Structures are given as C-alpha cells and as structure tokens.
C-alpha cells in the first residue's frame, strides 16, 4: 500500500479499481484522451449522470475499469466537491482518498493538503502508461465550482450570462468561454523576483536568484499547459516538469512548483502564490535558493499559464545531510520502540543511491528493477555481506521528515524500520522522474 503526496504516482493492478472519499462530499469523473479534452458531454460523470463506459459513480465511490473506457480514452480525472454546493472545502473534514484494487485490497491512500476557499479539488487521475494504468495524486483546487472544472476539460456548460461568476482578483479567472483578448504585449515576469524576495524577507528567508535552466524548464512546461488549455504536472507527451528540469542539466536536492492559470501580471501571480497556506510555504521555504518562472498564453482563450520552479541544487554535502537526517529520524523511531539504533553502512548506501537514481533514469517505481534485480542483488553487487536485506522505497515526498513519516504510517514499511534483526542502513535519494523525488532505504542485518 502506498501513501501518496501530490505529484506521486503508483501502478494500478489490472481490472476495475475503486476510489472512495468518505464524508460530506460529492465525486465527479472526467474521461479524456491525450488532448486533455472530453469527446462529449457523456464523458463528464457526476450525481446527475452517474455512469459512462468504464466508469460508474455510486455514493462515495467511483469504479473505473480502463479496459471498458470508450475508444481513445487515456485519462480519467477524479474531482471532489462539497455535498452542499458552494461550501468552501476548507470548512469540511479532511479529504482522504482510498484506492482499492479488483480484489478489494488497498492500493494507495492520498490525503491532499487542506484546501482553503476552493469548492472543487481535482483529487487524482488514472492514466494509461504503456499497456497498463497508473494513478497520480493531484490536489489542484478550483474556486468556481464544477462548471469551471467542466469547461477546462471541454464540457459545454450552459449558463445564463447574469449567473456567470465574476473574475477573481487573483488566481483562476471567471471561466466564461469568451475570454478577453490578449494585450498587445504580454507582461514580463521580470518583476517577479523583487516581489518574491520581499515576501521571503518578511518570513526571514534568504533571497532566491533566477536560474536559466529552471526558467527554460518553466517556459517549456507553461507552453505545454497552454497548448492543452489545462493545468497539469505532465505535458501531453507524458514529460513531467521534474523531468524537464533534470533534462536541462539541473540536479536538485529540493524542489517546489506553482502551476497557475489566470493572473495577468507578475504581481497578480505572486499574490496568488501567497494566498494559500501550502502555496505560501513554497514561496517562503528557506531551503530554496534558486527559481525559474515563465508564462505562456493559450492561443484559443487568451488565458495565461504560469509555471514557477523553486529548487535547491544537489551537492554531495546536501545529499549526505539528507541521508543522515533519514537515518536519525529512523533511529528515533527505533529508540522509541525500545530497539537498538541502526548504523550507517556505506555499501548499503551505494546500493540504495543507485536504486533511487535508476528509478529516475529508467522511469519505474518498484523494488524489482526492469532487468529483474532485487534488493539483495543490489546489496551483494555493492559488496555487502549482510545476510538479511530489506528495502523501503517512496516517491514524491519532499523532505526526510515527510518520507520517514510516510513510511511509519504504512504497516509494511514500518515493519522494516522496526525490525529487531536489522543492524545497518543505507539511504538513497534522486530527483527527477514523474514524481519529482525517489527515496530508498536499504536495511542489512
């Protein structure tokens, strides 16, 4: 079972999977092809239209069977909204997604960051990858209800002009289909840096500097979103923002991002980024030292799509510090359970680091590598003589604290951390791939 964070993904078993969100919520489903747009109104499943080919809504559960989706369908997006229309999600209990496989077994869980004033949250997407299907955690909020979500995916929603929502002061504007024309010259993001550094200074964080490689990745990603008229962590070709950053020659230890549509000026964009607790934390994160920012206009609607990428460059010292932090946090859990702490092991560390890097390089997430290698094979190849080997992996978590907390909240991973017979530990980390971060713990005893 996988505990996902926003951007994290997990392969799905063959057959029908169910997604459940208990509580005072309504679920909706949007079926799209590679273009990110529906083929017709029948691709929008909600309480008044609860079924379509391959997807069925029943109470607090959505069942999706990729084998039965309409021809050309390659993506199923699941949204959650309040059962009482218009209620901000921030006033309701925490949203907790449970994903079960065909046999009823729990495949993954996702608890998104708590929304504020949003009334709809794009919770997760099921998407085709090669011959199989994967699930990605999203957590993207909308303030203008299901109508705004439907329009973004190409559903024809009819509204009286008098009832259309007014443009928001920042963030996503009104979703009226007749967008205002673009100004003669697009606003330059040059004013972005002074604004964000002022916000960082107010929180006691050091200034960031612009990096050309991060800016190039941000521009490519913003252009891809504008071409699809949709916010997404991946572009139409399946390339994630993190993969673009790494492909551009930037190796990172920590990374954060803002993907936003609507703001017309850098000041509006920064205001939006500071408007939510989670988003503001990214702007003011003391760890980030470099940033890239870009925007591109949607040629059809005139909307501006923005991407900001925040990062800490990877250094040997930084990598060592994070590995030490994972070891320290792991040993804290063992000590609290009355167990002996684990000792650092350079051979296990080499094998763990190699596996994290391999998952990024070969675009997989599993204990078994594409060539059949298992954890004990990797430990032996690195020269380790430990007879007992165990491995924890994770993806998407942004800090050592977050990843160890995730492992401790998962019974199987927790069992490895608290196994009395283990005596040594190696830790690996790599940035990139579709999830952004890949972690490995390799235990020996």
Tab-separated table of C-alpha atoms in Angstrom, residues 22-355:
chain	number	residue	atom	x	y	z
A	22	UNK	CA	-15.867	9.208	2.777
A	23	UNK	CA	-17.526	12.286	4.241
A	24	UNK	CA	-19.829	15.142	3.150
A	25	UNK	CA	-18.511	15.193	-0.410
A	26	UNK	CA	-19.615	14.518	-3.990
A	27	UNK	CA	-17.343	12.823	-6.505
A	28	UNK	CA	-17.161	13.547	-10.238
A	29	UNK	CA	-15.237	11.917	-13.078
A	30	UNK	CA	-13.936	13.395	-16.339
A	31	UNK	CA	-12.836	10.998	-19.102
A	32	UNK	CA	-10.421	12.451	-21.674
A	33	UNK	CA	-7.989	11.476	-24.375
A	34	UNK	CA	-4.390	12.618	-24.824
A	35	UNK	CA	-5.626	16.116	-25.682
A	36	UNK	CA	-6.942	16.579	-22.160
A	37	UNK	CA	-10.439	17.306	-23.522
A	38	UNK	CA	-13.641	15.256	-23.394
A	39	UNK	CA	-15.128	13.764	-26.535
A	40	UNK	CA	-18.628	14.833	-25.478
A	41	UNK	CA	-20.828	15.654	-22.512
A	42	UNK	CA	-21.152	11.922	-21.748
A	43	UNK	CA	-17.515	11.913	-20.569
A	44	UNK	CA	-18.489	14.000	-17.506
A	45	UNK	CA	-19.794	11.699	-14.754
A	46	UNK	CA	-21.452	13.323	-11.728
A	47	UNK	CA	-24.514	12.888	-9.482
A	48	UNK	CA	-26.981	13.674	-12.305
A	49	UNK	CA	-25.142	11.458	-14.822
A	50	UNK	CA	-23.571	8.662	-12.774
A	51	UNK	CA	-22.286	6.291	-15.466
A	52	UNK	CA	-20.317	6.176	-18.683
A	53	UNK	CA	-18.353	3.437	-20.426
A	54	UNK	CA	-15.763	2.188	-17.954
A	55	UNK	CA	-16.700	4.491	-15.048
A	56	UNK	CA	-19.522	4.339	-12.520
A	57	UNK	CA	-20.361	6.650	-9.611
A	58	UNK	CA	-22.220	5.198	-6.631
A	59	UNK	CA	-22.420	7.160	-3.386
A	60	UNK	CA	-18.935	7.995	-2.132
A	61	UNK	CA	-17.232	5.554	-4.530
A	62	UNK	CA	-16.122	5.716	-8.161
A	63	UNK	CA	-15.310	2.496	-10.029
A	64	UNK	CA	-13.029	2.768	-13.073
A	65	UNK	CA	-12.160	-0.050	-15.471
A	66	UNK	CA	-9.611	1.079	-18.060
A	67	UNK	CA	-10.451	-1.915	-20.273
A	68	UNK	CA	-14.035	-0.679	-20.735
A	69	UNK	CA	-13.424	3.016	-21.369
A	70	UNK	CA	-14.515	4.446	-24.701
A	71	UNK	CA	-12.143	4.263	-27.655
A	72	UNK	CA	-9.421	6.916	-27.429
A	73	UNK	CA	-9.770	7.453	-23.672
A	74	UNK	CA	-6.393	7.584	-21.922
A	75	UNK	CA	-7.054	9.556	-18.741
A	76	UNK	CA	-9.718	9.639	-16.007
A	77	UNK	CA	-9.660	12.612	-13.626
A	78	UNK	CA	-11.496	12.379	-10.294
A	79	UNK	CA	-12.771	15.560	-8.631
A	80	UNK	CA	-14.270	16.077	-5.185
A	81	UNK	CA	-16.705	18.843	-4.204
A	82	UNK	CA	-18.867	19.590	-1.145
A	83	UNK	CA	-22.203	17.784	-0.948
A	84	UNK	CA	-23.705	21.143	-0.018
A	85	UNK	CA	-22.954	23.283	-3.120
A	86	UNK	CA	-20.929	26.443	-2.573
A	87	UNK	CA	-19.425	25.359	0.753
A	88	UNK	CA	-15.661	26.001	0.837
A	89	UNK	CA	-13.803	22.708	1.206
A	90	UNK	CA	-11.712	24.290	3.962
A	91	UNK	CA	-14.775	24.252	6.234
A	92	UNK	CA	-15.273	20.486	5.847
A	93	UNK	CA	-13.396	17.488	7.286
A	94	UNK	CA	-10.077	16.491	5.731
A	95	UNK	CA	-10.352	14.788	2.341
A	96	UNK	CA	-8.952	11.237	2.320
A	97	UNK	CA	-8.861	9.199	-0.893
A	98	UNK	CA	-8.735	5.397	-0.666
A	99	UNK	CA	-7.892	3.355	-3.779
A	100	UNK	CA	-8.765	-0.349	-3.846
A	101	UNK	CA	-7.840	-2.975	-6.418
A	102	UNK	CA	-10.143	-5.560	-8.089
A	103	UNK	CA	-9.887	-7.902	-5.093
A	104	UNK	CA	-10.674	-5.198	-2.574
A	105	UNK	CA	-7.110	-4.770	-1.346
A	106	UNK	CA	-5.952	-1.237	-0.501
A	107	UNK	CA	-3.592	0.005	-3.242
A	108	UNK	CA	-2.970	3.606	-2.186
A	109	UNK	CA	-4.137	6.455	0.015
A	110	UNK	CA	-3.891	10.193	-0.584
A	111	UNK	CA	-4.683	12.992	1.842
A	112	UNK	CA	-4.182	16.281	-0.049
A	113	UNK	CA	-3.121	19.495	1.682
A	114	UNK	CA	-6.159	21.049	3.301
A	115	UNK	CA	-7.955	23.416	0.844
A	116	UNK	CA	-8.921	26.966	1.764
A	117	UNK	CA	-11.742	28.681	-0.154
A	118	UNK	CA	-11.786	26.192	-3.055
A	119	UNK	CA	-15.099	24.489	-3.816
A	120	UNK	CA	-13.689	21.733	-6.049
A	121	UNK	CA	-10.455	19.753	-5.848
A	122	UNK	CA	-9.009	17.699	-8.687
A	123	UNK	CA	-8.042	14.785	-6.486
A	124	UNK	CA	-6.371	12.183	-8.707
A	125	UNK	CA	-6.024	10.993	-12.266
A	126	UNK	CA	-5.846	7.490	-13.682
A	127	UNK	CA	-3.793	7.488	-16.852
A	128	UNK	CA	-2.534	4.988	-19.405
A	129	UNK	CA	1.185	4.269	-19.351
A	130	UNK	CA	2.203	1.723	-21.970
A	131	UNK	CA	-0.042	-1.349	-21.701
A	132	UNK	CA	-1.072	-0.587	-18.101
A	133	UNK	CA	-2.601	2.138	-15.982
A	134	UNK	CA	-1.247	4.314	-13.186
A	135	UNK	CA	-2.766	6.642	-10.626
A	136	UNK	CA	-1.339	10.084	-9.839
A	137	UNK	CA	-2.275	12.208	-6.824
A	138	UNK	CA	-3.160	15.800	-7.820
A	139	UNK	CA	-4.661	18.156	-5.223
A	140	UNK	CA	-5.408	21.093	-7.580
A	141	UNK	CA	-8.161	23.391	-6.280
A	142	UNK	CA	-10.827	25.437	-8.086
A	143	UNK	CA	-12.836	28.283	-6.590
A	144	UNK	CA	-15.555	28.414	-9.264
A	145	UNK	CA	-17.338	25.089	-8.836
A	146	UNK	CA	-17.851	22.111	-11.117
A	147	UNK	CA	-18.796	24.357	-14.034
A	148	UNK	CA	-15.265	25.761	-14.111
A	149	UNK	CA	-13.749	22.279	-13.982
A	150	UNK	CA	-16.068	21.030	-16.728
A	151	UNK	CA	-15.192	23.927	-19.029
A	152	UNK	CA	-11.464	23.389	-18.531
A	153	UNK	CA	-11.952	19.848	-19.818
A	154	UNK	CA	-14.075	20.957	-22.772
A	155	UNK	CA	-17.567	20.148	-21.454
A	156	UNK	CA	-20.189	22.515	-22.869
A	157	UNK	CA	-21.776	24.036	-19.764
A	158	UNK	CA	-24.642	26.433	-20.460
A	159	UNK	CA	-25.116	29.292	-18.006
A	160	UNK	CA	-27.127	32.480	-18.114
A	161	UNK	CA	-24.872	35.467	-18.546
A	162	UNK	CA	-26.196	37.013	-15.339
A	163	UNK	CA	-25.164	33.982	-13.276
A	164	UNK	CA	-21.633	33.642	-14.548
A	165	UNK	CA	-19.115	34.213	-11.747
A	166	UNK	CA	-17.167	37.475	-11.758
A	167	UNK	CA	-13.465	37.402	-12.432
A	168	UNK	CA	-11.444	36.547	-9.330
A	169	UNK	CA	-8.992	39.207	-8.136
A	170	UNK	CA	-6.160	36.711	-8.470
A	171	UNK	CA	-5.569	33.104	-9.482
A	172	UNK	CA	-8.047	31.462	-11.838
A	173	UNK	CA	-10.372	33.980	-13.545
A	174	UNK	CA	-14.008	33.503	-14.442
A	175	UNK	CA	-14.371	30.545	-16.781
A	176	UNK	CA	-16.549	32.390	-19.307
A	177	UNK	CA	-15.985	30.912	-22.752
A	178	UNK	CA	-15.411	34.269	-24.435
A	179	UNK	CA	-12.019	35.204	-22.972
A	180	UNK	CA	-10.700	38.768	-23.196
A	181	UNK	CA	-8.192	39.400	-25.954
A	182	UNK	CA	-4.539	39.359	-25.088
A	183	UNK	CA	-2.859	42.718	-24.562
A	184	UNK	CA	-0.540	43.879	-27.361
A	185	UNK	CA	2.476	42.765	-25.319
A	186	UNK	CA	2.467	40.095	-22.634
A	187	UNK	CA	3.575	41.133	-19.141
A	188	UNK	CA	7.177	40.298	-18.448
A	189	UNK	CA	7.949	38.146	-15.398
A	190	UNK	CA	10.930	40.429	-14.726
A	191	UNK	CA	9.087	41.976	-11.770
A	192	UNK	CA	8.634	38.565	-10.175
A	193	UNK	CA	11.955	38.355	-8.314
A	194	UNK	CA	11.704	41.547	-6.208
A	195	UNK	CA	8.176	40.610	-5.181
A	196	UNK	CA	9.004	37.086	-4.046
A	197	UNK	CA	12.188	38.154	-2.292
A	198	UNK	CA	10.232	40.777	-0.377
A	199	UNK	CA	7.802	38.042	0.683
A	200	UNK	CA	10.698	35.790	1.685
A	201	UNK	CA	12.379	38.566	3.665
A	202	UNK	CA	9.162	39.102	5.639
A	203	UNK	CA	9.403	35.465	6.760
A	204	UNK	CA	13.125	35.614	7.494
A	205	UNK	CA	14.065	33.546	4.424
A	206	UNK	CA	17.107	34.442	2.293
A	207	UNK	CA	16.570	35.724	-1.271
A	208	UNK	CA	16.435	33.443	-4.282
A	209	UNK	CA	18.150	34.063	-7.614
A	210	UNK	CA	16.918	33.288	-11.111
A	211	UNK	CA	18.438	30.238	-12.805
A	212	UNK	CA	18.385	29.958	-16.596
A	213	UNK	CA	17.934	26.156	-16.575
A	214	UNK	CA	14.945	26.341	-14.229
A	215	UNK	CA	13.474	29.169	-16.319
A	216	UNK	CA	13.844	27.130	-19.517
A	217	UNK	CA	12.052	24.180	-17.884
A	218	UNK	CA	9.323	26.502	-16.576
A	219	UNK	CA	8.800	28.002	-20.042
A	220	UNK	CA	8.561	24.591	-21.713
A	221	UNK	CA	6.062	23.408	-19.130
A	222	UNK	CA	3.927	26.549	-19.266
A	223	UNK	CA	3.849	26.281	-23.063
A	224	UNK	CA	2.674	22.680	-22.822
A	225	UNK	CA	-0.127	23.574	-20.414
A	226	UNK	CA	-1.263	26.459	-22.620
A	227	UNK	CA	-1.338	24.160	-25.647
A	228	UNK	CA	-3.689	21.781	-23.779
A	229	UNK	CA	-5.651	24.530	-22.003
A	230	UNK	CA	-5.166	22.600	-18.758
A	231	UNK	CA	-3.049	22.728	-15.636
A	232	UNK	CA	-1.049	19.517	-15.254
A	233	UNK	CA	2.177	18.245	-13.726
A	234	UNK	CA	2.822	16.495	-17.054
A	235	UNK	CA	2.566	17.745	-20.625
A	236	UNK	CA	0.802	15.872	-23.425
A	237	UNK	CA	3.877	13.770	-24.216
A	238	UNK	CA	3.995	12.485	-20.619
A	239	UNK	CA	7.048	14.558	-19.702
A	240	UNK	CA	6.850	15.912	-16.163
A	241	UNK	CA	8.135	19.276	-15.026
A	242	UNK	CA	10.756	17.456	-12.934
A	243	UNK	CA	11.983	15.510	-15.944
A	244	UNK	CA	12.345	18.781	-17.860
A	245	UNK	CA	14.406	20.269	-15.028
A	246	UNK	CA	16.776	17.280	-14.901
A	247	UNK	CA	16.984	17.029	-18.708
A	248	UNK	CA	18.084	20.669	-18.747
A	249	UNK	CA	21.142	19.796	-16.679
A	250	UNK	CA	19.873	20.867	-13.249
A	251	UNK	CA	20.316	18.333	-10.419
A	252	UNK	CA	18.307	19.240	-7.347
A	253	UNK	CA	18.027	18.230	-3.734
A	254	UNK	CA	14.743	20.009	-3.004
A	255	UNK	CA	12.101	21.238	-5.443
A	256	UNK	CA	8.760	23.028	-5.363
A	257	UNK	CA	6.456	24.421	-8.013
A	258	UNK	CA	3.481	26.649	-8.716
A	259	UNK	CA	1.250	25.795	-11.701
A	260	UNK	CA	-1.380	28.510	-12.124
A	261	UNK	CA	-3.647	29.867	-14.850
A	262	UNK	CA	-5.279	33.261	-14.884
A	263	UNK	CA	-3.054	36.026	-13.412
A	264	UNK	CA	-2.269	38.751	-15.926
A	265	UNK	CA	0.789	40.278	-14.230
A	266	UNK	CA	3.708	39.083	-12.088
A	267	UNK	CA	2.157	40.915	-9.132
A	268	UNK	CA	-1.120	39.001	-9.553
A	269	UNK	CA	0.776	35.725	-9.867
A	270	UNK	CA	2.796	36.330	-6.700
A	271	UNK	CA	-0.360	37.412	-4.868
A	272	UNK	CA	-1.979	34.115	-5.847
A	273	UNK	CA	1.074	32.127	-4.734
A	274	UNK	CA	0.879	33.800	-1.330
A	275	UNK	CA	-2.887	33.333	-0.945
A	276	UNK	CA	-2.897	29.765	0.423
A	277	UNK	CA	-1.001	28.297	3.354
A	278	UNK	CA	0.675	25.481	1.409
A	279	UNK	CA	1.439	27.702	-1.583
A	280	UNK	CA	2.865	30.428	0.653
A	281	UNK	CA	5.145	27.919	2.371
A	282	UNK	CA	6.680	27.124	-1.003
A	283	UNK	CA	7.420	30.798	-1.704
A	284	UNK	CA	8.942	31.302	1.748
A	285	UNK	CA	10.756	27.963	2.086
A	286	UNK	CA	14.229	28.748	3.457
A	287	UNK	CA	15.730	25.737	1.680
A	288	UNK	CA	15.174	27.119	-1.832
A	289	UNK	CA	17.967	29.238	-3.260
A	290	UNK	CA	17.116	29.359	-6.979
A	291	UNK	CA	13.961	29.823	-9.034
A	292	UNK	CA	12.745	29.833	-12.631
A	293	UNK	CA	9.487	31.402	-13.821
A	294	UNK	CA	7.665	31.723	-17.142
A	295	UNK	CA	4.187	32.149	-18.593
A	296	UNK	CA	2.578	31.361	-21.955
A	297	UNK	CA	-0.759	32.417	-23.421
A	298	UNK	CA	-3.416	29.956	-24.540
A	299	UNK	CA	-3.959	30.942	-28.178
A	300	UNK	CA	-7.629	29.909	-28.042
A	301	UNK	CA	-8.806	31.573	-24.822
A	302	UNK	CA	-6.164	34.199	-24.025
A	303	UNK	CA	-5.600	32.725	-20.544
A	304	UNK	CA	-2.039	32.921	-19.227
A	305	UNK	CA	-0.479	29.734	-17.874
A	306	UNK	CA	2.294	30.242	-15.312
A	307	UNK	CA	4.989	27.917	-14.020
A	308	UNK	CA	7.407	28.731	-11.209
A	309	UNK	CA	10.068	26.196	-10.179
A	310	UNK	CA	11.864	26.555	-6.841
A	311	UNK	CA	14.928	24.454	-6.117
A	312	UNK	CA	17.960	23.700	-4.008
A	313	UNK	CA	20.906	22.478	-6.118
A	314	UNK	CA	22.181	18.981	-5.368
A	315	UNK	CA	25.586	18.879	-3.677
A	316	UNK	CA	27.446	15.959	-2.064
A	317	UNK	CA	27.150	17.735	1.281
A	318	UNK	CA	23.416	18.259	0.882
A	319	UNK	CA	22.851	14.643	-0.172
A	320	UNK	CA	24.838	13.438	2.820
A	321	UNK	CA	22.887	15.691	5.156
A	322	UNK	CA	19.565	14.302	3.915
A	323	UNK	CA	20.762	10.699	4.224
A	324	UNK	CA	21.912	11.460	7.773
A	325	UNK	CA	18.541	13.031	8.555
A	326	UNK	CA	16.670	9.937	7.320
A	327	UNK	CA	18.945	7.739	9.465
A	328	UNK	CA	18.456	9.977	12.514
A	329	UNK	CA	14.664	10.016	12.143
A	330	UNK	CA	14.592	6.253	11.579
A	331	UNK	CA	16.687	5.642	14.691
A	332	UNK	CA	14.426	7.934	16.692
A	333	UNK	CA	11.518	5.649	15.838
A	334	UNK	CA	13.531	2.553	16.751
A	335	UNK	CA	14.666	4.049	20.045
A	336	UNK	CA	11.086	4.961	20.932
A	337	UNK	CA	10.161	1.306	20.319
A	338	UNK	CA	12.991	0.071	22.562
A	339	UNK	CA	15.182	-1.125	19.679
A	340	UNK	CA	18.875	-0.589	19.016
A	341	UNK	CA	19.674	2.181	16.515
A	342	UNK	CA	20.922	1.305	13.042
A	343	UNK	CA	24.476	2.119	11.985
A	344	UNK	CA	25.238	3.846	8.670
A	345	UNK	CA	26.606	1.472	6.041
A	346	UNK	CA	28.468	2.917	3.020
A	347	UNK	CA	27.951	-0.214	0.910
A	348	UNK	CA	24.201	-0.271	1.532
A	349	UNK	CA	24.163	3.498	0.885
A	350	UNK	CA	25.815	2.994	-2.513
A	351	UNK	CA	23.232	0.351	-3.444
A	352	UNK	CA	20.322	2.485	-2.182
A	353	UNK	CA	21.569	5.556	-4.026
A	354	UNK	CA	21.975	3.519	-7.194
A	355	UNK	CA	18.391	2.257	-6.983
